[in-house]
């Protein structure tokens, strides 16, 4: 529990240091929301395995805790630092094409909780994971006052409609901004949808926790209305694992595993009654913090699920490996045994080291990767 408390305290301290800078933009909005954002940070520290985030990473994301729509690339533990991106183009540039999983967290919606959940997933698959920050703004305050944070499945259409208030109050422009055709879709959902629709990205695992499953479901349903071909392609090669809440996905997705804790009454209240749990974790509640009793172990549970039903290899990755093998030796002996798509430690470490060399991060020196200039409260000054 000490590690959880240390990470939380460090993040809160670092965020306090950046408060004067954040108050330069929309001071009334930021002052009104800061206390609630700090509360949600504490909730995420309880519900997620935040000790998996290093002190340097916690400091790095401290001023972007509520940057709804921001995208992070989370490598497995010990294989490099996380990367925070404003746009999908930046995400791809910084190595997002290597991500084989997309995760969406719930509960507090802070970047710390999202990073911790994604780190658990990355450790389970031994590969980088993309994760979208849900954030916390004016729309969340109103829906929470109406009970939306508890019965979020029944008030899912209210938050997107209220997000226009956040835009009027000066919300930073990160993530997949609306072009006017997605007014009824929240920013985190739009960003997840844009990631799934991007042909440069190839996810083989989609997973969410709690309210994150609702965001994932909404993004997939919206995408199915706009691009049936893309959704059909995703459904052929993608496994979906929901944790803590059972939410209906588009019918075309057949490989869906719904995971619930044995004691998770909160998740049951917010789940669809007609969907039955495929896996119940004994003596587990809604939280995933391994420092606390009654937790749902995300990494262990995912490993067991994937061992029973592995994720398909990415066609792009397989093609690249074939070209590489052909260039090294020819003729090549036929490979009668397909390599594991997830356990590729050597290749993964090389990829992460390449990204680190291209985009060095020196948190101790107080610097950030070049090109990232937006917090949850400060408009980006980076040229586009």
mmCIF file of C-alpha atoms in Angstrom:
data_model
loop_
_atom_site.group_PDB
_atom_site.id
_atom_site.type_symbol
_atom_site.label_atom_id
_atom_site.label_comp_id
_atom_site.label_asym_id
_atom_site.label_seq_id
_atom_site.Cartn_x
_atom_site.Cartn_y
_atom_site.Cartn_z
ATOM 1 C CA UNK A 1 0.000 0.000 0.000
ATOM 2 C CA UNK A 2 2.994 2.278 0.568
ATOM 3 C CA UNK A 3 3.845 2.284 -3.151
ATOM 4 C CA UNK A 4 0.283 3.290 -4.055
ATOM 5 C CA UNK A 5 0.326 6.138 -1.522
ATOM 6 C CA UNK A 6 3.738 7.294 -2.743
ATOM 7 C CA UNK A 7 2.670 7.404 -6.399
ATOM 8 C CA UNK A 8 -0.526 9.273 -5.504
ATOM 9 C CA UNK A 9 1.292 11.807 -3.339
ATOM 10 C CA UNK A 10 3.970 12.409 -5.956
ATOM 11 C CA UNK A 11 1.378 12.971 -8.672
ATOM 12 C CA UNK A 12 -0.607 15.385 -6.508
ATOM 13 C CA UNK A 13 2.547 17.292 -5.570
ATOM 14 C CA UNK A 14 3.693 17.567 -9.193
ATOM 15 C CA UNK A 15 0.246 18.722 -10.253
ATOM 16 C CA UNK A 16 0.242 21.415 -7.568
ATOM 17 C CA UNK A 17 3.507 22.758 -8.952
ATOM 18 C CA UNK A 18 1.923 23.175 -12.385
ATOM 19 C CA UNK A 19 -1.230 24.906 -11.068
ATOM 20 C CA UNK A 20 -0.056 28.496 -11.717
ATOM 21 C CA UNK A 21 0.643 27.677 -15.358
ATOM 22 C CA UNK A 22 -2.696 25.934 -15.787
ATOM 23 C CA UNK A 23 -4.568 28.871 -14.259
ATOM 24 C CA UNK A 24 -3.348 31.129 -17.054
ATOM 25 C CA UNK A 25 -5.989 29.547 -19.282
ATOM 26 C CA UNK A 26 -9.660 29.389 -18.184
ATOM 27 C CA UNK A 27 -8.871 30.126 -14.497
ATOM 28 C CA UNK A 28 -12.502 29.940 -13.327
ATOM 29 C CA UNK A 29 -13.058 26.536 -14.964
ATOM 30 C CA UNK A 30 -9.799 25.107 -13.676
ATOM 31 C CA UNK A 31 -10.296 26.326 -10.122
ATOM 32 C CA UNK A 32 -13.842 24.927 -10.055
ATOM 33 C CA UNK A 33 -12.783 21.519 -11.343
ATOM 34 C CA UNK A 34 -9.397 21.039 -9.662
ATOM 35 C CA UNK A 35 -10.786 19.690 -6.398
ATOM 36 C CA UNK A 36 -12.949 17.154 -8.231
ATOM 37 C CA UNK A 37 -10.037 16.121 -10.432
ATOM 38 C CA UNK A 38 -7.891 15.545 -7.346
ATOM 39 C CA UNK A 39 -10.695 13.462 -5.860
ATOM 40 C CA UNK A 40 -10.919 11.364 -9.014
ATOM 41 C CA UNK A 41 -7.159 10.925 -8.986
ATOM 42 C CA UNK A 42 -7.477 9.467 -5.489
ATOM 43 C CA UNK A 43 -10.266 7.157 -6.710
ATOM 44 C CA UNK A 44 -8.065 5.902 -9.530
ATOM 45 C CA UNK A 45 -5.243 5.307 -7.062
ATOM 46 C CA UNK A 46 -7.582 3.034 -5.099
ATOM 47 C CA UNK A 47 -9.152 1.235 -8.061
ATOM 48 C CA UNK A 48 -6.091 0.799 -10.284
ATOM 49 C CA UNK A 49 -2.624 -0.668 -9.852
ATOM 50 C CA UNK A 50 -0.887 2.723 -9.877
ATOM 51 C CA UNK A 51 2.311 1.365 -8.339
ATOM 52 C CA UNK A 52 3.047 -0.070 -11.796
ATOM 53 C CA UNK A 53 3.623 3.534 -12.959
ATOM 54 C CA UNK A 54 7.127 4.791 -12.209
ATOM 55 C CA UNK A 55 7.670 8.087 -10.332
ATOM 56 C CA UNK A 56 9.105 9.637 -13.517
ATOM 57 C CA UNK A 57 6.012 8.644 -15.490
ATOM 58 C CA UNK A 58 3.669 9.938 -12.777
ATOM 59 C CA UNK A 59 5.471 13.282 -12.779
ATOM 60 C CA UNK A 60 5.358 13.417 -16.577
ATOM 61 C CA UNK A 61 1.564 13.038 -16.838
ATOM 62 C CA UNK A 62 0.678 15.031 -13.701
ATOM 63 C CA UNK A 63 -0.396 18.198 -15.550
ATOM 64 C CA UNK A 64 -2.467 16.230 -18.086
ATOM 65 C CA UNK A 65 -4.517 14.106 -15.694
ATOM 66 C CA UNK A 66 -7.853 15.314 -17.062
ATOM 67 C CA UNK A 67 -6.904 15.811 -20.718
ATOM 68 C CA UNK A 68 -9.915 14.040 -22.220
ATOM 69 C CA UNK A 69 -9.047 12.500 -25.569
ATOM 70 C CA UNK A 70 -5.290 12.363 -24.973
ATOM 71 C CA UNK A 71 -3.650 9.108 -26.072
ATOM 72 C CA UNK A 72 -0.896 7.225 -24.270
ATOM 73 C CA UNK A 73 1.358 4.433 -25.459
ATOM 74 C CA UNK A 74 2.194 2.172 -22.516
ATOM 75 C CA UNK A 75 5.028 -0.385 -22.829
ATOM 76 C CA UNK A 76 5.325 -3.376 -20.468
ATOM 77 C CA UNK A 77 7.055 -2.848 -17.126
ATOM 78 C CA UNK A 78 10.772 -2.272 -17.484
ATOM 79 C CA UNK A 79 10.708 -1.770 -21.255
ATOM 80 C CA UNK A 80 10.675 2.019 -21.367
ATOM 81 C CA UNK A 81 8.578 4.996 -20.295
ATOM 82 C CA UNK A 82 5.038 5.765 -21.391
ATOM 83 C CA UNK A 83 4.412 8.292 -24.156
ATOM 84 C CA UNK A 84 1.673 10.937 -24.051
ATOM 85 C CA UNK A 85 0.274 12.236 -27.352
ATOM 86 C CA UNK A 86 -2.152 14.966 -28.376
ATOM 87 C CA UNK A 87 -3.254 13.532 -31.721
ATOM 88 C CA UNK A 88 -3.486 10.227 -33.525
ATOM 89 C CA UNK A 89 -0.831 11.338 -36.025
ATOM 90 C CA UNK A 90 1.568 12.001 -33.163
ATOM 91 C CA UNK A 91 0.650 8.662 -31.619
ATOM 92 C CA UNK A 92 1.548 6.843 -34.843
ATOM 93 C CA UNK A 93 4.775 8.845 -35.205
ATOM 94 C CA UNK A 94 5.882 7.919 -31.700
ATOM 95 C CA UNK A 95 5.512 4.193 -32.246
ATOM 96 C CA UNK A 96 1.772 3.629 -31.900
ATOM 97 C CA UNK A 97 1.805 1.257 -34.852
ATOM 98 C CA UNK A 98 3.463 -1.322 -32.587
ATOM 99 C CA UNK A 99 0.477 -1.372 -30.210
ATOM 100 C CA UNK A 100 -1.548 -4.572 -30.507
ATOM 101 C CA UNK A 101 -4.070 -3.716 -27.797
ATOM 102 C CA UNK A 102 -6.346 -0.780 -26.994
ATOM 103 C CA UNK A 103 -7.450 -0.261 -23.400
ATOM 104 C CA UNK A 104 -10.048 2.095 -21.909
ATOM 105 C CA UNK A 105 -10.275 2.651 -18.165
ATOM 106 C CA UNK A 106 -13.215 3.992 -16.166
ATOM 107 C CA UNK A 107 -13.844 5.131 -12.559
ATOM 108 C CA UNK A 108 -12.069 8.491 -12.083
ATOM 109 C CA UNK A 109 -11.032 8.990 -15.681
ATOM 110 C CA UNK A 110 -7.554 10.316 -14.813
ATOM 111 C CA UNK A 111 -4.468 9.713 -16.931
ATOM 112 C CA UNK A 112 -2.842 7.953 -13.955
ATOM 113 C CA UNK A 113 -5.624 5.368 -13.678
ATOM 114 C CA UNK A 114 -5.696 4.859 -17.437
ATOM 115 C CA UNK A 115 -1.925 4.357 -17.560
ATOM 116 C CA UNK A 116 -2.006 1.891 -14.667
ATOM 117 C CA UNK A 117 -4.758 -0.208 -16.264
ATOM 118 C CA UNK A 118 -2.939 -0.207 -19.598
ATOM 119 C CA UNK A 119 0.330 -1.206 -17.899
ATOM 120 C CA UNK A 120 -1.415 -4.265 -16.433
ATOM 121 C CA UNK A 121 -2.644 -5.165 -19.927
ATOM 122 C CA UNK A 122 0.798 -4.566 -21.462
ATOM 123 C CA UNK A 123 2.392 -6.876 -18.884
ATOM 124 C CA UNK A 124 -0.160 -9.554 -19.754
ATOM 125 C CA UNK A 125 0.554 -9.499 -23.498
ATOM 126 C CA UNK A 126 4.238 -8.440 -23.399
ATOM 127 C CA UNK A 127 3.561 -5.694 -25.955
ATOM 128 C CA UNK A 128 2.755 -1.949 -25.994
ATOM 129 C CA UNK A 129 -0.831 -0.898 -25.322
ATOM 130 C CA UNK A 130 -2.721 2.219 -26.437
ATOM 131 C CA UNK A 131 -5.017 3.883 -23.929
ATOM 132 C CA UNK A 132 -7.305 6.938 -24.147
ATOM 133 C CA UNK A 133 -7.795 9.345 -21.234
ATOM 134 C CA UNK A 134 -11.444 9.916 -20.288
ATOM 135 C CA UNK A 135 -10.761 13.118 -18.368
ATOM 136 C CA UNK A 136 -13.055 15.055 -16.053
ATOM 137 C CA UNK A 137 -14.872 18.235 -17.039
ATOM 138 C CA UNK A 138 -18.097 20.177 -16.652
ATOM 139 C CA UNK A 139 -20.139 17.498 -18.431
ATOM 140 C CA UNK A 140 -18.947 14.899 -15.914
ATOM 141 C CA UNK A 141 -19.913 17.113 -12.985
ATOM 142 C CA UNK A 142 -23.485 17.481 -14.239
ATOM 143 C CA UNK A 143 -24.004 13.816 -15.109
ATOM 144 C CA UNK A 144 -22.476 12.816 -11.784
ATOM 145 C CA UNK A 145 -24.926 15.072 -9.948
ATOM 146 C CA UNK A 146 -27.746 13.263 -11.758
ATOM 147 C CA UNK A 147 -26.381 9.848 -10.840
ATOM 148 C CA UNK A 148 -24.498 9.252 -14.056
ATOM 149 C CA UNK A 149 -21.338 8.099 -12.311
ATOM 150 C CA UNK A 150 -23.325 5.250 -10.749
ATOM 151 C CA UNK A 151 -25.897 4.344 -13.373
ATOM 152 C CA UNK A 152 -23.655 5.396 -16.267
ATOM 153 C CA UNK A 153 -25.181 2.869 -18.618
ATOM 154 C CA UNK A 154 -28.596 4.494 -18.350
ATOM 155 C CA UNK A 155 -27.401 8.089 -18.740
ATOM 156 C CA UNK A 156 -24.866 7.459 -21.479
ATOM 157 C CA UNK A 157 -26.458 9.925 -23.924
ATOM 158 C CA UNK A 158 -26.376 12.852 -21.490
ATOM 159 C CA UNK A 159 -22.636 13.418 -21.181
ATOM 160 C CA UNK A 160 -21.950 13.903 -24.921
ATOM 161 C CA UNK A 161 -24.686 16.542 -25.125
ATOM 162 C CA UNK A 162 -23.202 18.445 -22.188
ATOM 163 C CA UNK A 163 -19.646 18.390 -23.492
ATOM 164 C CA UNK A 164 -20.392 21.510 -25.535
ATOM 165 C CA UNK A 165 -20.174 23.341 -22.190
ATOM 166 C CA UNK A 166 -16.584 22.158 -21.821
ATOM 167 C CA UNK A 167 -15.765 23.475 -25.279
ATOM 168 C CA UNK A 168 -17.326 26.845 -24.467
ATOM 169 C CA UNK A 169 -15.335 26.993 -21.228
ATOM 170 C CA UNK A 170 -12.062 26.548 -23.101
ATOM 171 C CA UNK A 171 -11.297 22.850 -23.086
ATOM 172 C CA UNK A 172 -7.910 22.115 -24.732
ATOM 173 C CA UNK A 173 -8.076 20.767 -28.266
ATOM 174 C CA UNK A 174 -6.614 17.277 -28.013
ATOM 175 C CA UNK A 175 -7.788 13.912 -29.272
ATOM 176 C CA UNK A 176 -10.200 13.446 -32.173
ATOM 177 C CA UNK A 177 -12.027 16.753 -32.339
ATOM 178 C CA UNK A 178 -15.568 16.822 -33.695
ATOM 179 C CA UNK A 179 -16.171 17.992 -37.249
ATOM 180 C CA UNK A 180 -19.803 18.797 -36.466
ATOM 181 C CA UNK A 181 -21.138 15.357 -37.392
ATOM 182 C CA UNK A 182 -20.404 13.792 -34.026
ATOM 183 C CA UNK A 183 -22.060 16.281 -31.688
ATOM 184 C CA UNK A 184 -23.717 13.487 -29.712
ATOM 185 C CA UNK A 185 -20.457 11.643 -29.099
ATOM 186 C CA UNK A 186 -18.094 12.425 -26.230
ATOM 187 C CA UNK A 187 -14.457 13.237 -26.957
ATOM 188 C CA UNK A 188 -13.011 10.065 -25.440
ATOM 189 C CA UNK A 189 -15.437 7.964 -27.515
ATOM 190 C CA UNK A 190 -14.555 9.875 -30.684
ATOM 191 C CA UNK A 191 -10.862 9.322 -30.048
ATOM 192 C CA UNK A 192 -11.303 5.582 -29.471
ATOM 193 C CA UNK A 193 -13.408 5.383 -32.632
ATOM 194 C CA UNK A 194 -10.771 7.261 -34.636
ATOM 195 C CA UNK A 195 -8.042 4.910 -33.405
ATOM 196 C CA UNK A 196 -10.089 1.866 -34.404
ATOM 197 C CA UNK A 197 -10.832 3.336 -37.822
ATOM 198 C CA UNK A 198 -7.236 4.289 -38.645
ATOM 199 C CA UNK A 199 -5.738 1.845 -41.205
ATOM 200 C CA UNK A 200 -2.239 2.531 -39.862
ATOM 201 C CA UNK A 201 -3.158 0.813 -36.602
ATOM 202 C CA UNK A 202 -3.867 -2.860 -36.084
ATOM 203 C CA UNK A 203 -5.327 -3.815 -32.710
ATOM 204 C CA UNK A 204 -5.886 -7.478 -31.842
ATOM 205 C CA UNK A 205 -7.184 -6.965 -28.295
ATOM 206 C CA UNK A 206 -9.747 -4.440 -27.059
ATOM 207 C CA UNK A 207 -10.297 -4.276 -23.338
ATOM 208 C CA UNK A 208 -12.005 -1.944 -20.910
ATOM 209 C CA UNK A 209 -12.694 -1.661 -17.221
ATOM 210 C CA UNK A 210 -15.924 -0.355 -15.692
ATOM 211 C CA UNK A 211 -17.177 2.728 -17.592
ATOM 212 C CA UNK A 212 -14.407 2.192 -20.139
ATOM 213 C CA UNK A 213 -16.428 -0.678 -21.584
ATOM 214 C CA UNK A 214 -19.257 1.744 -22.327
ATOM 215 C CA UNK A 215 -16.858 4.047 -24.213
ATOM 216 C CA UNK A 216 -15.514 1.080 -26.168
ATOM 217 C CA UNK A 217 -19.005 -0.169 -27.012
ATOM 218 C CA UNK A 218 -20.198 3.269 -28.155
ATOM 219 C CA UNK A 219 -17.127 3.699 -30.374
ATOM 220 C CA UNK A 220 -17.639 0.308 -32.027
ATOM 221 C CA UNK A 221 -21.356 0.885 -32.592
ATOM 222 C CA UNK A 222 -20.696 4.310 -34.115
ATOM 223 C CA UNK A 223 -17.968 2.916 -36.346
ATOM 224 C CA UNK A 224 -20.222 0.083 -37.521
ATOM 225 C CA UNK A 225 -22.703 2.669 -38.803
ATOM 226 C CA UNK A 226 -20.017 4.539 -40.725
ATOM 227 C CA UNK A 227 -17.695 1.806 -41.998
ATOM 228 C CA UNK A 228 -19.091 -1.729 -41.935
ATOM 229 C CA UNK A 229 -16.075 -3.059 -43.825
ATOM 230 C CA UNK A 230 -13.613 -1.815 -41.218
ATOM 231 C CA UNK A 231 -15.707 -3.244 -38.379
ATOM 232 C CA UNK A 232 -15.988 -6.595 -40.158
ATOM 233 C CA UNK A 233 -12.197 -6.680 -40.515
ATOM 234 C CA UNK A 234 -11.749 -5.867 -36.837
ATOM 235 C CA UNK A 235 -14.239 -8.545 -35.829
ATOM 236 C CA UNK A 236 -12.359 -11.250 -37.755
ATOM 237 C CA UNK A 237 -9.088 -10.719 -35.912
ATOM 238 C CA UNK A 238 -9.944 -8.952 -32.638
ATOM 239 C CA UNK A 239 -10.752 -10.281 -29.188
ATOM 240 C CA UNK A 240 -12.718 -8.120 -26.744
ATOM 241 C CA UNK A 241 -12.338 -8.565 -22.996
ATOM 242 C CA UNK A 242 -14.610 -6.509 -20.734
ATOM 243 C CA UNK A 243 -13.690 -6.265 -17.058
ATOM 244 C CA UNK A 244 -16.001 -5.142 -14.293
ATOM 245 C CA UNK A 245 -19.043 -4.348 -16.456
ATOM 246 C CA UNK A 246 -20.933 -6.280 -19.127
ATOM 247 C CA UNK A 247 -21.878 -3.993 -22.033
ATOM 248 C CA UNK A 248 -23.288 -5.105 -25.391
ATOM 249 C CA UNK A 249 -20.853 -4.940 -28.309
ATOM 250 C CA UNK A 250 -21.873 -5.005 -32.010
ATOM 251 C CA UNK A 251 -23.169 -8.506 -32.908
ATOM 252 C CA UNK A 252 -20.441 -8.995 -35.520
ATOM 253 C CA UNK A 253 -17.901 -9.382 -32.693
ATOM 254 C CA UNK A 254 -18.086 -13.029 -31.667
ATOM 255 C CA UNK A 255 -14.897 -13.313 -29.603
ATOM 256 C CA UNK A 256 -16.022 -11.415 -26.502
ATOM 257 C CA UNK A 257 -15.103 -12.447 -22.956
ATOM 258 C CA UNK A 258 -16.940 -10.743 -20.080
ATOM 259 C CA UNK A 259 -15.037 -10.871 -16.779
ATOM 260 C CA UNK A 260 -16.620 -10.062 -13.418
ATOM 261 C CA UNK A 261 -15.456 -10.268 -9.826
ATOM 262 C CA UNK A 262 -17.354 -12.656 -7.586
ATOM 263 C CA UNK A 263 -18.146 -9.827 -5.139
ATOM 264 C CA UNK A 264 -18.596 -7.029 -7.708
ATOM 265 C CA UNK A 265 -22.075 -5.707 -6.902
ATOM 266 C CA UNK A 266 -21.163 -2.282 -8.334
ATOM 267 C CA UNK A 267 -20.334 -3.796 -11.705
ATOM 268 C CA UNK A 268 -23.499 -5.883 -11.635
ATOM 269 C CA UNK A 269 -25.694 -2.815 -11.108
ATOM 270 C CA UNK A 270 -24.159 -1.152 -14.145
ATOM 271 C CA UNK A 271 -24.170 -4.264 -16.366
ATOM 272 C CA UNK A 272 -26.716 -5.494 -18.882
ATOM 273 C CA UNK A 273 -28.710 -8.240 -17.205
ATOM 274 C CA UNK A 274 -29.153 -10.223 -20.436
ATOM 275 C CA UNK A 275 -25.372 -10.627 -20.822
ATOM 276 C CA UNK A 276 -23.923 -13.429 -18.721
ATOM 277 C CA UNK A 277 -20.397 -13.355 -17.349
ATOM 278 C CA UNK A 278 -18.000 -15.726 -19.102
ATOM 279 C CA UNK A 279 -15.524 -15.677 -16.262
ATOM 280 C CA UNK A 280 -15.968 -14.878 -12.584
ATOM 281 C CA UNK A 281 -12.860 -14.200 -10.529
ATOM 282 C CA UNK A 282 -13.148 -15.656 -7.048
ATOM 283 C CA UNK A 283 -13.136 -13.270 -4.071
ATOM 284 C CA UNK A 284 -12.728 -10.208 -6.295
ATOM 285 C CA UNK A 285 -14.556 -6.876 -6.228
ATOM 286 C CA UNK A 286 -14.506 -3.991 -8.730
ATOM 287 C CA UNK A 287 -10.997 -2.630 -8.092
ATOM 288 C CA UNK A 288 -7.785 -3.882 -9.733
ATOM 289 C CA UNK A 289 -5.245 -2.528 -7.213
ATOM 290 C CA UNK A 290 -3.116 -5.502 -6.177
ATOM 291 C CA UNK A 291 -2.088 -3.646 -2.997
ATOM 292 C CA UNK A 292 -5.630 -4.112 -1.677
ATOM 293 C CA UNK A 293 -7.516 -7.256 -0.762
ATOM 294 C CA UNK A 294 -10.380 -8.394 -2.964
ATOM 295 C CA UNK A 295 -8.769 -7.050 -6.135
ATOM 296 C CA UNK A 296 -9.317 -8.388 -9.640
ATOM 297 C CA UNK A 297 -5.838 -9.252 -10.990
ATOM 298 C CA UNK A 298 -5.929 -7.879 -14.541
ATOM 299 C CA UNK A 299 -2.551 -9.196 -15.692
ATOM 300 C CA UNK A 300 -3.051 -12.735 -14.408
ATOM 301 C CA UNK A 301 -6.651 -12.952 -15.615
ATOM 302 C CA UNK A 302 -5.797 -11.748 -19.119
ATOM 303 C CA UNK A 303 -2.885 -14.164 -19.390
ATOM 304 C CA UNK A 304 -5.172 -17.063 -18.527
ATOM 305 C CA UNK A 305 -7.801 -15.939 -21.048
ATOM 306 C CA UNK A 306 -5.247 -15.445 -23.830
ATOM 307 C CA UNK A 307 -3.549 -18.761 -23.083
ATOM 308 C CA UNK A 308 -6.866 -20.506 -23.704
ATOM 309 C CA UNK A 309 -7.651 -18.412 -26.796
ATOM 310 C CA UNK A 310 -4.637 -16.574 -28.262
ATOM 311 C CA UNK A 311 -4.878 -13.339 -30.216
ATOM 312 C CA UNK A 312 -4.392 -13.520 -33.977
ATOM 313 C CA UNK A 313 -1.118 -12.261 -35.424
ATOM 314 C CA UNK A 314 -1.318 -8.884 -37.128
ATOM 315 C CA UNK A 315 -1.174 -9.287 -40.941
ATOM 316 C CA UNK A 316 1.195 -6.300 -41.158
ATOM 317 C CA UNK A 317 3.537 -7.774 -38.564
ATOM 318 C CA UNK A 318 3.521 -11.192 -40.232
ATOM 319 C CA UNK A 319 4.278 -9.646 -43.639
ATOM 320 C CA UNK A 320 7.166 -7.634 -42.198
ATOM 321 C CA UNK A 321 8.644 -10.722 -40.532
ATOM 322 C CA UNK A 322 8.415 -12.707 -43.779
ATOM 323 C CA UNK A 323 10.263 -9.967 -45.669
ATOM 324 C CA UNK A 324 12.957 -9.797 -42.989
ATOM 325 C CA UNK A 325 13.504 -13.558 -42.957
ATOM 326 C CA UNK A 326 13.640 -13.647 -46.737
ATOM 327 C CA UNK A 327 16.330 -10.965 -46.816
ATOM 328 C CA UNK A 328 18.480 -12.733 -44.244
ATOM 329 C CA UNK A 329 18.491 -16.230 -45.694
ATOM 330 C CA UNK A 330 17.107 -17.834 -48.815
ATOM 331 C CA UNK A 331 15.822 -20.300 -49.439
ATOM 332 C CA UNK A 332 14.141 -20.344 -46.034
ATOM 333 C CA UNK A 333 12.975 -23.528 -44.356
ATOM 334 C CA UNK A 334 9.185 -23.695 -44.019
ATOM 335 C CA UNK A 335 7.956 -22.742 -40.585
ATOM 336 C CA UNK A 336 5.534 -25.383 -39.420
ATOM 337 C CA UNK A 337 5.016 -23.883 -36.018
ATOM 338 C CA UNK A 338 3.443 -20.417 -35.812
ATOM 339 C CA UNK A 339 5.251 -18.077 -33.395
ATOM 340 C CA UNK A 340 3.364 -16.689 -30.421
ATOM 341 C CA UNK A 341 1.972 -13.291 -31.423
ATOM 342 C CA UNK A 342 2.360 -11.850 -27.932
ATOM 343 C CA UNK A 343 5.528 -13.317 -26.377
ATOM 344 C CA UNK A 344 8.295 -11.721 -28.446
ATOM 345 C CA UNK A 345 10.505 -10.187 -25.776
ATOM 346 C CA UNK A 346 13.584 -9.649 -27.917
ATOM 347 C CA UNK A 347 11.793 -7.951 -30.790
ATOM 348 C CA UNK A 348 9.664 -5.912 -28.395
ATOM 349 C CA UNK A 349 12.665 -4.656 -26.446
ATOM 350 C CA UNK A 350 14.363 -3.615 -29.657
ATOM 351 C CA UNK A 351 11.274 -1.710 -30.791
ATOM 352 C CA UNK A 352 10.978 0.123 -27.463
ATOM 353 C CA UNK A 353 14.674 1.018 -27.454
ATOM 354 C CA UNK A 354 14.296 2.410 -30.975
ATOM 355 C CA UNK A 355 11.383 4.618 -29.887
ATOM 356 C CA UNK A 356 13.333 5.795 -26.828
ATOM 357 C CA UNK A 357 16.326 6.782 -28.946
ATOM 358 C CA UNK A 358 14.124 8.688 -31.371
ATOM 359 C CA UNK A 359 12.133 10.450 -28.646
ATOM 360 C CA UNK A 360 14.215 10.645 -25.437
ATOM 361 C CA UNK A 361 12.451 11.399 -22.183
ATOM 362 C CA UNK A 362 14.415 12.938 -19.326
ATOM 363 C CA UNK A 363 11.951 13.578 -16.554
ATOM 364 C CA UNK A 364 14.667 14.095 -13.964
ATOM 365 C CA UNK A 365 15.890 17.084 -15.941
ATOM 366 C CA UNK A 366 12.359 18.457 -16.113
ATOM 367 C CA UNK A 367 11.917 17.983 -19.856
ATOM 368 C CA UNK A 368 9.240 16.330 -21.952
ATOM 369 C CA UNK A 369 9.404 14.633 -25.331
ATOM 370 C CA UNK A 370 9.648 17.191 -28.076
ATOM 371 C CA UNK A 371 6.302 18.046 -29.603
ATOM 372 C CA UNK A 372 4.021 17.591 -26.591
ATOM 373 C CA UNK A 373 2.888 20.874 -25.173
ATOM 374 C CA UNK A 374 -0.717 20.526 -23.960
ATOM 375 C CA UNK A 375 -1.969 19.786 -20.470
ATOM 376 C CA UNK A 376 -5.602 19.221 -19.547
ATOM 377 C CA UNK A 377 -5.974 22.943 -18.850
ATOM 378 C CA UNK A 378 -3.504 24.695 -21.174
ATOM 379 C CA UNK A 379 -4.020 25.137 -24.890
ATOM 380 C CA UNK A 380 -1.318 23.516 -26.983
ATOM 381 C CA UNK A 381 1.233 25.866 -28.505
ATOM 382 C CA UNK A 382 2.694 23.216 -30.768
ATOM 383 C CA UNK A 383 2.398 24.115 -34.469
ATOM 384 C CA UNK A 384 0.124 21.809 -36.489
#
